[in-house]
């Protein structure tokens, strides 16, 4: 097997997901792989119910609670099925609250959540992203109203595909707000008590794909349809510390290492400042040139997924080829939108964004 570690030191991975994992986390996982916890085996090969792994699971939860200041009346679940697994788990688990769900559709992911909810609910779309002054804009809450009879209200505060972020939280006195935070969880602080349920597929800001973290208010547990599969039933999983079935232990362990790393960085407030700096640098580069453009209005520009187009899309292939050669990986935009997308989650260091901006300016100069 070849040793690629010397090469990978110098690349920056802008993949939208699965996305970059902090290098110190990968190094530690590598160091511990063959002999974890002094046991002579890897963490993947031990019982999830044994004391050593239980300690890993509990510490991961405690660290996540600390990072997000999760109130005591919320359960934290580590489940399988990723982000999409929650698109059906949410309607199935909240069914006893009624059969009406309401949705803000800001992009591809929140649209798919509607399609899944429709299998179990009457799913109403209250508003969708629209074009305002030629830019994509998400209608704010004064333009629509949550029906107090709804079982829940669902939205996605960061749409990974178009690079749209919503910087306000929808409010309702009686209807639980459910947020798909797959691509911006832990990137900035949120007040968990504003939400009934927060969920996230892990592969953007937490760790390996397949895992989903679900933070659910206790009064919303135990309301599932009777035909809800046990592994997706919040009650079953909460009663069993997310170990009703064998959990994805390696993913859980790695998520725990990422939480530890984030605490070492100073936590969510500290990383959110770096994230703001990274995004500002990149949008400034885009805005200060006619060569690049971005389609999202200022207030909805994502700090995690920065999409941009080249004025002449015949140069896209050259841009991608040369950026890849320069060690700036996975900048191709989503196949639905084309152009470029730089995903700059927590694990992307400021130097990575600086290197990208330098490359973009140099590319423009040599093409002009
Ligand atoms: C990536 C993503 C998903 C899908 O997650 P899977 O783990 O592939 O099911 C859902 N929602 C958002 C916002 C995402 O970014």
Tab-separated table of C-alpha atoms and ligand atoms in Angstrom:
chain	number	residue	atom	x	y	z
A	1	UNK	CA	0.000	0.000	0.000
A	2	UNK	CA	1.357	3.433	-0.855
A	3	UNK	CA	1.844	6.063	1.780
A	4	UNK	CA	-0.141	9.114	0.746
A	5	UNK	CA	0.063	11.013	4.013
A	6	UNK	CA	2.816	13.330	2.790
A	7	UNK	CA	0.698	14.341	-0.197
A	8	UNK	CA	-2.496	14.859	1.756
A	9	UNK	CA	-0.815	17.305	4.159
A	10	UNK	CA	-0.840	19.911	1.426
A	11	UNK	CA	-4.355	19.578	0.041
A	12	UNK	CA	-7.490	21.392	1.067
A	13	UNK	CA	-10.683	19.427	0.622
A	14	UNK	CA	-13.733	21.550	-0.235
A	15	UNK	CA	-16.077	18.566	-0.590
A	16	UNK	CA	-19.731	19.228	0.254
A	17	UNK	CA	-20.173	15.868	1.956
A	18	UNK	CA	-18.813	13.556	3.048
A	19	UNK	CA	-16.535	16.434	3.906
A	20	UNK	CA	-13.137	17.107	5.437
A	21	UNK	CA	-12.560	15.880	8.989
A	22	UNK	CA	-10.022	17.794	11.129
A	23	UNK	CA	-6.565	16.337	10.494
A	24	UNK	CA	-5.661	15.978	14.196
A	25	UNK	CA	-8.791	13.835	14.598
A	26	UNK	CA	-7.790	11.566	11.724
A	27	UNK	CA	-4.246	11.333	13.087
A	28	UNK	CA	-5.522	10.303	16.478
A	29	UNK	CA	-7.888	7.735	14.987
A	30	UNK	CA	-4.951	6.411	12.980
A	31	UNK	CA	-2.721	6.206	16.065
A	32	UNK	CA	-5.412	4.377	18.003
A	33	UNK	CA	-6.658	2.156	15.212
A	34	UNK	CA	-4.846	-1.084	15.999
A	35	UNK	CA	-4.706	-0.687	19.740
A	36	UNK	CA	-7.541	1.383	21.100
A	37	UNK	CA	-7.741	2.118	24.810
A	38	UNK	CA	-4.871	-0.295	25.455
A	39	UNK	CA	-7.119	-3.211	24.513
A	40	UNK	CA	-5.118	-4.603	21.625
A	41	UNK	CA	-8.112	-4.269	19.308
A	42	UNK	CA	-9.691	-1.415	17.398
A	43	UNK	CA	-12.702	0.446	18.751
A	44	UNK	CA	-14.743	-1.176	15.955
A	45	UNK	CA	-14.233	-4.622	17.406
A	46	UNK	CA	-15.522	-4.221	20.942
A	47	UNK	CA	-19.018	-4.577	22.357
A	48	UNK	CA	-21.081	-1.410	22.287
A	49	UNK	CA	-22.392	-2.455	25.711
A	50	UNK	CA	-18.986	-2.903	27.297
A	51	UNK	CA	-17.723	-0.256	29.718
A	52	UNK	CA	-14.991	1.147	27.434
A	53	UNK	CA	-17.331	1.886	24.540
A	54	UNK	CA	-20.115	3.114	26.822
A	55	UNK	CA	-17.618	5.677	28.132
A	56	UNK	CA	-16.937	6.840	24.564
A	57	UNK	CA	-20.642	7.156	23.859
A	58	UNK	CA	-21.344	9.057	27.068
A	59	UNK	CA	-18.424	11.437	26.609
A	60	UNK	CA	-19.481	12.197	23.019
A	61	UNK	CA	-22.963	13.081	24.225
A	62	UNK	CA	-21.666	15.135	27.162
A	63	UNK	CA	-19.288	17.073	24.891
A	64	UNK	CA	-22.012	17.765	22.338
A	65	UNK	CA	-24.288	18.967	25.139
A	66	UNK	CA	-21.528	21.266	26.344
A	67	UNK	CA	-20.806	22.590	22.831
A	68	UNK	CA	-24.466	23.342	22.083
A	69	UNK	CA	-25.596	24.069	25.662
A	70	UNK	CA	-28.352	21.495	25.252
A	71	UNK	CA	-30.970	21.959	28.006
A	72	UNK	CA	-31.745	19.008	30.309
A	73	UNK	CA	-35.220	18.491	28.871
A	74	UNK	CA	-33.766	17.416	25.529
A	75	UNK	CA	-32.531	13.941	24.606
A	76	UNK	CA	-29.553	13.505	22.316
A	77	UNK	CA	-29.811	10.452	20.063
A	78	UNK	CA	-27.130	8.939	17.835
A	79	UNK	CA	-29.009	7.110	15.084
A	80	UNK	CA	-28.475	5.557	11.690
A	81	UNK	CA	-29.885	6.630	8.360
A	82	UNK	CA	-28.157	10.009	8.031
A	83	UNK	CA	-30.035	13.197	7.221
A	84	UNK	CA	-32.599	11.606	4.937
A	85	UNK	CA	-33.438	9.054	7.613
A	86	UNK	CA	-34.925	11.929	9.596
A	87	UNK	CA	-37.049	13.165	6.676
A	88	UNK	CA	-39.424	10.253	7.404
A	89	UNK	CA	-38.529	9.719	11.086
A	90	UNK	CA	-39.797	13.190	12.013
A	91	UNK	CA	-43.324	12.768	10.571
A	92	UNK	CA	-43.547	9.179	11.864
A	93	UNK	CA	-42.461	10.198	15.376
A	94	UNK	CA	-44.712	13.245	15.658
A	95	UNK	CA	-47.833	11.622	14.159
A	96	UNK	CA	-49.871	11.708	17.393
A	97	UNK	CA	-49.693	15.515	17.288
A	98	UNK	CA	-51.837	15.445	14.143
A	99	UNK	CA	-51.452	14.871	10.437
A	100	UNK	CA	-50.564	18.355	9.233
A	101	UNK	CA	-46.938	19.355	8.699
A	102	UNK	CA	-45.873	22.782	7.510
A	103	UNK	CA	-42.730	23.602	5.617
A	104	UNK	CA	-40.470	26.388	4.532
A	105	UNK	CA	-38.744	25.254	1.351
A	106	UNK	CA	-35.452	27.045	0.894
A	107	UNK	CA	-33.805	24.561	-1.458
A	108	UNK	CA	-33.325	20.932	-2.479
A	109	UNK	CA	-33.110	19.369	0.968
A	110	UNK	CA	-36.160	20.989	2.511
A	111	UNK	CA	-38.056	20.066	-0.681
A	112	UNK	CA	-37.161	16.390	-0.286
A	113	UNK	CA	-38.277	16.570	3.354
A	114	UNK	CA	-41.726	17.629	2.088
A	115	UNK	CA	-41.873	14.678	-0.309
A	116	UNK	CA	-41.105	12.259	2.535
A	117	UNK	CA	-43.539	13.921	4.960
A	118	UNK	CA	-46.309	13.602	2.345
A	119	UNK	CA	-46.214	9.838	2.838
A	120	UNK	CA	-47.463	10.298	6.405
A	121	UNK	CA	-48.908	13.813	6.628
A	122	UNK	CA	-50.687	16.522	4.746
A	123	UNK	CA	-47.535	18.482	4.060
A	124	UNK	CA	-48.095	22.174	3.354
A	125	UNK	CA	-45.459	24.426	1.860
A	126	UNK	CA	-45.811	27.919	3.335
A	127	UNK	CA	-43.134	29.612	1.269
A	128	UNK	CA	-40.251	28.905	-1.061
A	129	UNK	CA	-36.998	30.566	-1.970
A	130	UNK	CA	-37.670	33.207	-4.607
A	131	UNK	CA	-35.809	35.687	-6.731
A	132	UNK	CA	-35.551	39.223	-5.405
A	133	UNK	CA	-33.488	41.796	-7.313
A	134	UNK	CA	-32.088	38.885	-9.351
A	135	UNK	CA	-30.819	37.130	-6.228
A	136	UNK	CA	-32.090	34.094	-4.331
A	137	UNK	CA	-33.940	35.118	-1.203
A	138	UNK	CA	-35.828	33.192	1.486
A	139	UNK	CA	-39.102	34.875	2.535
A	140	UNK	CA	-38.967	35.910	6.203
A	141	UNK	CA	-41.688	34.971	8.651
A	142	UNK	CA	-43.767	38.135	8.188
A	143	UNK	CA	-44.607	36.755	4.704
A	144	UNK	CA	-46.246	33.530	5.930
A	145	UNK	CA	-47.860	32.098	9.011
A	146	UNK	CA	-47.549	28.806	10.862
A	147	UNK	CA	-50.913	27.124	11.450
A	148	UNK	CA	-51.216	26.438	15.211
A	149	UNK	CA	-52.834	23.084	14.355
A	150	UNK	CA	-49.705	21.792	12.649
A	151	UNK	CA	-47.942	18.797	14.204
A	152	UNK	CA	-44.636	20.478	13.395
A	153	UNK	CA	-42.950	23.077	11.223
A	154	UNK	CA	-39.897	21.961	9.228
A	155	UNK	CA	-37.134	23.976	7.617
A	156	UNK	CA	-33.483	23.685	6.661
A	157	UNK	CA	-31.326	26.565	7.955
A	158	UNK	CA	-28.497	25.781	5.547
A	159	UNK	CA	-29.172	24.501	2.050
A	160	UNK	CA	-25.981	22.796	0.954
A	161	UNK	CA	-26.713	22.697	-2.793
A	162	UNK	CA	-27.370	26.396	-3.511
A	163	UNK	CA	-25.436	27.805	-0.575
A	164	UNK	CA	-28.449	29.405	1.115
A	165	UNK	CA	-28.432	30.025	4.876
A	166	UNK	CA	-31.243	31.353	7.057
A	167	UNK	CA	-29.933	33.489	9.909
A	168	UNK	CA	-33.180	33.801	11.855
A	169	UNK	CA	-35.198	31.142	13.623
A	170	UNK	CA	-38.904	30.708	12.831
A	171	UNK	CA	-41.053	31.255	15.912
A	172	UNK	CA	-44.235	29.579	17.070
A	173	UNK	CA	-45.885	29.447	20.491
A	174	UNK	CA	-47.329	25.970	20.100
A	175	UNK	CA	-45.885	24.294	17.014
A	176	UNK	CA	-42.487	22.577	17.405
A	177	UNK	CA	-39.844	23.954	15.050
A	178	UNK	CA	-37.876	21.139	13.402
A	179	UNK	CA	-34.552	22.048	11.804
A	180	UNK	CA	-32.402	20.020	9.435
A	181	UNK	CA	-28.983	21.328	10.476
A	182	UNK	CA	-27.028	18.694	8.554
A	183	UNK	CA	-24.731	21.253	6.966
A	184	UNK	CA	-24.413	23.953	9.607
A	185	UNK	CA	-24.713	22.292	13.011
A	186	UNK	CA	-21.919	23.442	15.360
A	187	UNK	CA	-20.833	26.167	12.916
A	188	UNK	CA	-22.347	28.933	15.067
A	189	UNK	CA	-24.253	28.997	18.310
A	190	UNK	CA	-27.996	28.411	18.365
A	191	UNK	CA	-30.447	28.449	21.237
A	192	UNK	CA	-31.574	24.817	21.341
A	193	UNK	CA	-34.704	25.775	23.290
A	194	UNK	CA	-36.006	27.540	20.143
A	195	UNK	CA	-36.415	24.112	18.563
A	196	UNK	CA	-38.523	21.018	19.074
A	197	UNK	CA	-36.085	18.869	17.119
A	198	UNK	CA	-32.657	19.562	15.644
A	199	UNK	CA	-31.181	16.843	13.480
A	200	UNK	CA	-28.097	16.466	11.361
A	201	UNK	CA	-26.510	13.861	9.147
A	202	UNK	CA	-22.946	13.685	10.425
A	203	UNK	CA	-20.855	13.867	7.253
A	204	UNK	CA	-20.554	17.658	6.965
A	205	UNK	CA	-19.686	19.087	10.358
A	206	UNK	CA	-19.559	16.084	12.693
A	207	UNK	CA	-17.850	13.013	11.239
A	208	UNK	CA	-18.494	10.014	9.014
A	209	UNK	CA	-21.640	9.543	6.924
A	210	UNK	CA	-24.480	7.251	7.958
A	211	UNK	CA	-24.752	8.639	11.473
A	212	UNK	CA	-27.479	11.110	12.428
A	213	UNK	CA	-27.499	13.219	15.572
A	214	UNK	CA	-31.010	14.042	16.791
A	215	UNK	CA	-31.658	16.522	19.602
A	216	UNK	CA	-35.288	16.177	20.597
A	217	UNK	CA	-37.370	17.846	23.304
A	218	UNK	CA	-38.658	15.230	25.731
A	219	UNK	CA	-42.355	16.037	25.302
A	220	UNK	CA	-42.013	15.132	21.614
A	221	UNK	CA	-40.900	11.602	22.425
A	222	UNK	CA	-43.514	8.830	22.605
A	223	UNK	CA	-45.845	10.252	19.939
A	224	UNK	CA	-44.910	7.874	17.117
A	225	UNK	CA	-47.238	6.104	14.736
A	226	UNK	CA	-47.699	2.511	15.884
A	227	UNK	CA	-46.131	1.252	12.651
A	228	UNK	CA	-42.890	3.184	13.210
A	229	UNK	CA	-39.933	0.777	12.920
A	230	UNK	CA	-38.362	0.370	16.355
A	231	UNK	CA	-34.884	1.481	15.258
A	232	UNK	CA	-36.350	4.807	14.099
A	233	UNK	CA	-38.660	5.277	17.084
A	234	UNK	CA	-37.289	8.068	19.293
A	235	UNK	CA	-38.890	6.479	22.372
A	236	UNK	CA	-37.272	3.084	21.801
A	237	UNK	CA	-33.915	4.664	21.128
A	238	UNK	CA	-34.129	7.107	24.043
A	239	UNK	CA	-35.045	4.264	26.411
A	240	UNK	CA	-31.984	2.371	25.214
A	241	UNK	CA	-29.407	5.197	25.083
A	242	UNK	CA	-29.449	4.953	21.251
A	243	UNK	CA	-28.433	1.297	21.521
A	244	UNK	CA	-31.731	-0.413	20.748
A	245	UNK	CA	-29.832	-1.900	17.821
A	246	UNK	CA	-26.046	-1.967	17.433
A	247	UNK	CA	-25.099	1.648	16.791
A	248	UNK	CA	-22.485	2.692	14.208
A	249	UNK	CA	-19.762	2.551	16.844
A	250	UNK	CA	-16.835	3.772	14.758
A	251	UNK	CA	-18.804	6.785	13.488
A	252	UNK	CA	-19.919	7.580	17.031
A	253	UNK	CA	-16.312	7.331	18.307
A	254	UNK	CA	-15.081	9.606	15.510
A	255	UNK	CA	-17.865	12.120	16.150
A	256	UNK	CA	-16.688	12.168	19.767
A	257	UNK	CA	-13.143	12.982	18.654
A	258	UNK	CA	-14.477	15.830	16.505
A	259	UNK	CA	-16.404	17.216	19.510
A	260	UNK	CA	-13.218	17.062	21.617
A	261	UNK	CA	-11.305	18.844	18.860
A	262	UNK	CA	-13.974	21.541	18.667
A	263	UNK	CA	-13.803	22.105	22.424
A	264	UNK	CA	-10.018	22.484	22.070
A	265	UNK	CA	-10.604	25.140	19.385
A	266	UNK	CA	-12.562	27.117	21.966
A	267	UNK	CA	-16.018	25.782	21.168
A	268	UNK	CA	-18.757	26.940	18.849
A	269	UNK	CA	-18.415	30.702	19.431
A	270	UNK	CA	-14.708	30.592	18.658
A	271	UNK	CA	-15.110	28.520	15.486
A	272	UNK	CA	-18.023	30.688	14.327
A	273	UNK	CA	-15.672	33.685	14.245
A	274	UNK	CA	-13.263	31.762	12.015
A	275	UNK	CA	-16.180	30.629	9.861
A	276	UNK	CA	-17.326	34.241	9.429
A	277	UNK	CA	-13.792	35.290	8.453
A	278	UNK	CA	-13.490	32.457	5.927
A	279	UNK	CA	-16.825	33.253	4.293
A	280	UNK	CA	-16.126	37.007	4.164
A	281	UNK	CA	-12.789	36.414	2.472
A	282	UNK	CA	-14.342	34.245	-0.211
A	283	UNK	CA	-17.418	36.398	-0.891
A	284	UNK	CA	-15.193	39.495	-1.045
A	285	UNK	CA	-13.090	37.790	-3.681
A	286	UNK	CA	-16.226	36.901	-5.678
A	287	UNK	CA	-17.840	40.346	-5.313
A	288	UNK	CA	-14.732	42.308	-6.203
A	289	UNK	CA	-14.503	40.742	-9.640
A	290	UNK	CA	-16.715	40.502	-12.744
A	291	UNK	CA	-15.094	37.192	-13.481
A	292	UNK	CA	-16.925	35.456	-10.590
A	293	UNK	CA	-20.465	35.826	-9.309
A	294	UNK	CA	-22.788	34.467	-6.635
A	295	UNK	CA	-26.581	34.258	-6.967
A	296	UNK	CA	-27.632	34.551	-3.322
A	297	UNK	CA	-28.765	37.780	-1.639
A	298	UNK	CA	-26.471	39.024	1.150
A	299	UNK	CA	-28.761	38.044	4.016
A	300	UNK	CA	-29.041	34.424	2.826
A	301	UNK	CA	-25.441	33.764	1.850
A	302	UNK	CA	-24.215	30.553	3.413
A	303	UNK	CA	-21.091	30.597	5.556
A	304	UNK	CA	-20.671	26.862	4.948
A	305	UNK	CA	-21.248	26.382	1.218
A	306	UNK	CA	-20.058	29.208	-1.000
A	307	UNK	CA	-21.315	28.771	-4.572
A	308	UNK	CA	-19.901	30.791	-7.435
A	309	UNK	CA	-20.107	30.907	-11.178
A	310	UNK	CA	-17.487	31.881	-13.716
A	311	UNK	CA	-18.746	34.579	-16.096
A	312	UNK	CA	-17.695	32.303	-18.950
A	313	UNK	CA	-18.681	28.746	-18.082
A	314	UNK	CA	-16.502	27.400	-20.892
A	315	UNK	CA	-13.663	27.963	-18.416
A	316	UNK	CA	-15.222	25.709	-15.764
A	317	UNK	CA	-13.287	22.617	-16.826
A	318	UNK	CA	-9.955	24.471	-16.799
A	319	UNK	CA	-10.747	25.993	-13.402
A	320	UNK	CA	-11.485	22.582	-11.935
A	321	UNK	CA	-8.475	20.904	-13.494
A	322	UNK	CA	-6.040	23.599	-12.350
A	323	UNK	CA	-7.509	23.963	-8.879
A	324	UNK	CA	-7.253	20.203	-8.375
A	325	UNK	CA	-3.602	20.334	-9.440
A	326	UNK	CA	-3.049	23.128	-6.917
A	327	UNK	CA	-4.364	20.828	-4.173
A	328	UNK	CA	-7.769	22.521	-3.894
A	329	UNK	CA	-10.106	19.566	-4.128
A	330	UNK	CA	-13.777	19.010	-4.938
A	331	UNK	CA	-14.810	22.519	-6.036
A	332	UNK	CA	-17.304	21.345	-8.659
A	333	UNK	CA	-20.801	22.651	-7.950
A	334	UNK	CA	-23.741	20.322	-7.388
A	335	UNK	CA	-24.907	18.688	-10.614
A	336	UNK	CA	-28.260	20.524	-10.346
A	337	UNK	CA	-26.721	23.989	-10.308
A	338	UNK	CA	-23.303	23.675	-12.019
A	339	UNK	CA	-20.561	26.227	-11.454
A	340	UNK	CA	-18.382	25.940	-8.385
A	341	UNK	CA	-19.011	25.308	-4.730
A	342	UNK	CA	-16.520	25.648	-1.910
A	343	UNK	CA	-17.722	23.921	1.229
A	344	UNK	CA	-15.918	25.462	4.158
A	345	UNK	CA	-17.206	23.644	7.215
A	346	UNK	CA	-15.539	23.811	10.633
A	347	UNK	CA	-12.690	21.532	9.542
A	348	UNK	CA	-11.566	23.896	6.760
A	349	UNK	CA	-8.780	26.100	8.124
A	350	UNK	CA	-8.507	29.782	7.219
A	351	UNK	CA	-5.339	28.964	5.229
A	352	UNK	CA	-7.403	26.741	2.955
A	353	UNK	CA	-9.707	29.619	2.044
A	354	UNK	CA	-6.716	31.946	1.593
A	355	UNK	CA	-5.165	29.412	-0.775
A	356	UNK	CA	-8.433	29.228	-2.729
A	357	UNK	CA	-8.730	33.017	-2.989
A	358	UNK	CA	-5.112	33.257	-4.190
A	359	UNK	CA	-5.837	30.598	-6.776
A	360	UNK	CA	-9.024	32.325	-7.962
A	361	UNK	CA	-7.267	35.659	-8.392
A	362	UNK	CA	-4.388	34.031	-10.234
A	363	UNK	CA	-6.764	32.062	-12.473
A	364	UNK	CA	-8.636	35.238	-13.367
A	365	UNK	CA	-5.385	37.073	-14.101
A	366	UNK	CA	-4.086	34.363	-16.439
A	367	UNK	CA	-7.392	34.080	-18.339
A	368	UNK	CA	-7.948	37.800	-18.820
B	1	LIG	C1	-26.331	16.179	3.097
B	1	LIG	C2	-27.643	16.630	3.582
B	1	LIG	C3	-28.719	15.741	3.781
B	1	LIG	C4	-28.642	14.283	3.399
B	1	LIG	O1	-27.956	13.543	4.300
B	1	LIG	P1	-27.789	11.959	4.061
B	1	LIG	O2	-26.967	11.581	5.232
B	1	LIG	O3	-27.144	11.758	2.735
B	1	LIG	O4	-29.133	11.354	4.092
B	1	LIG	C5	-29.890	16.233	4.291
B	1	LIG	N1	-30.029	17.536	4.596
B	1	LIG	C6	-29.041	18.424	4.392
B	1	LIG	C7	-29.239	19.859	4.736
B	1	LIG	C8	-27.817	18.000	3.881
B	1	LIG	O5	-26.820	18.882	3.687
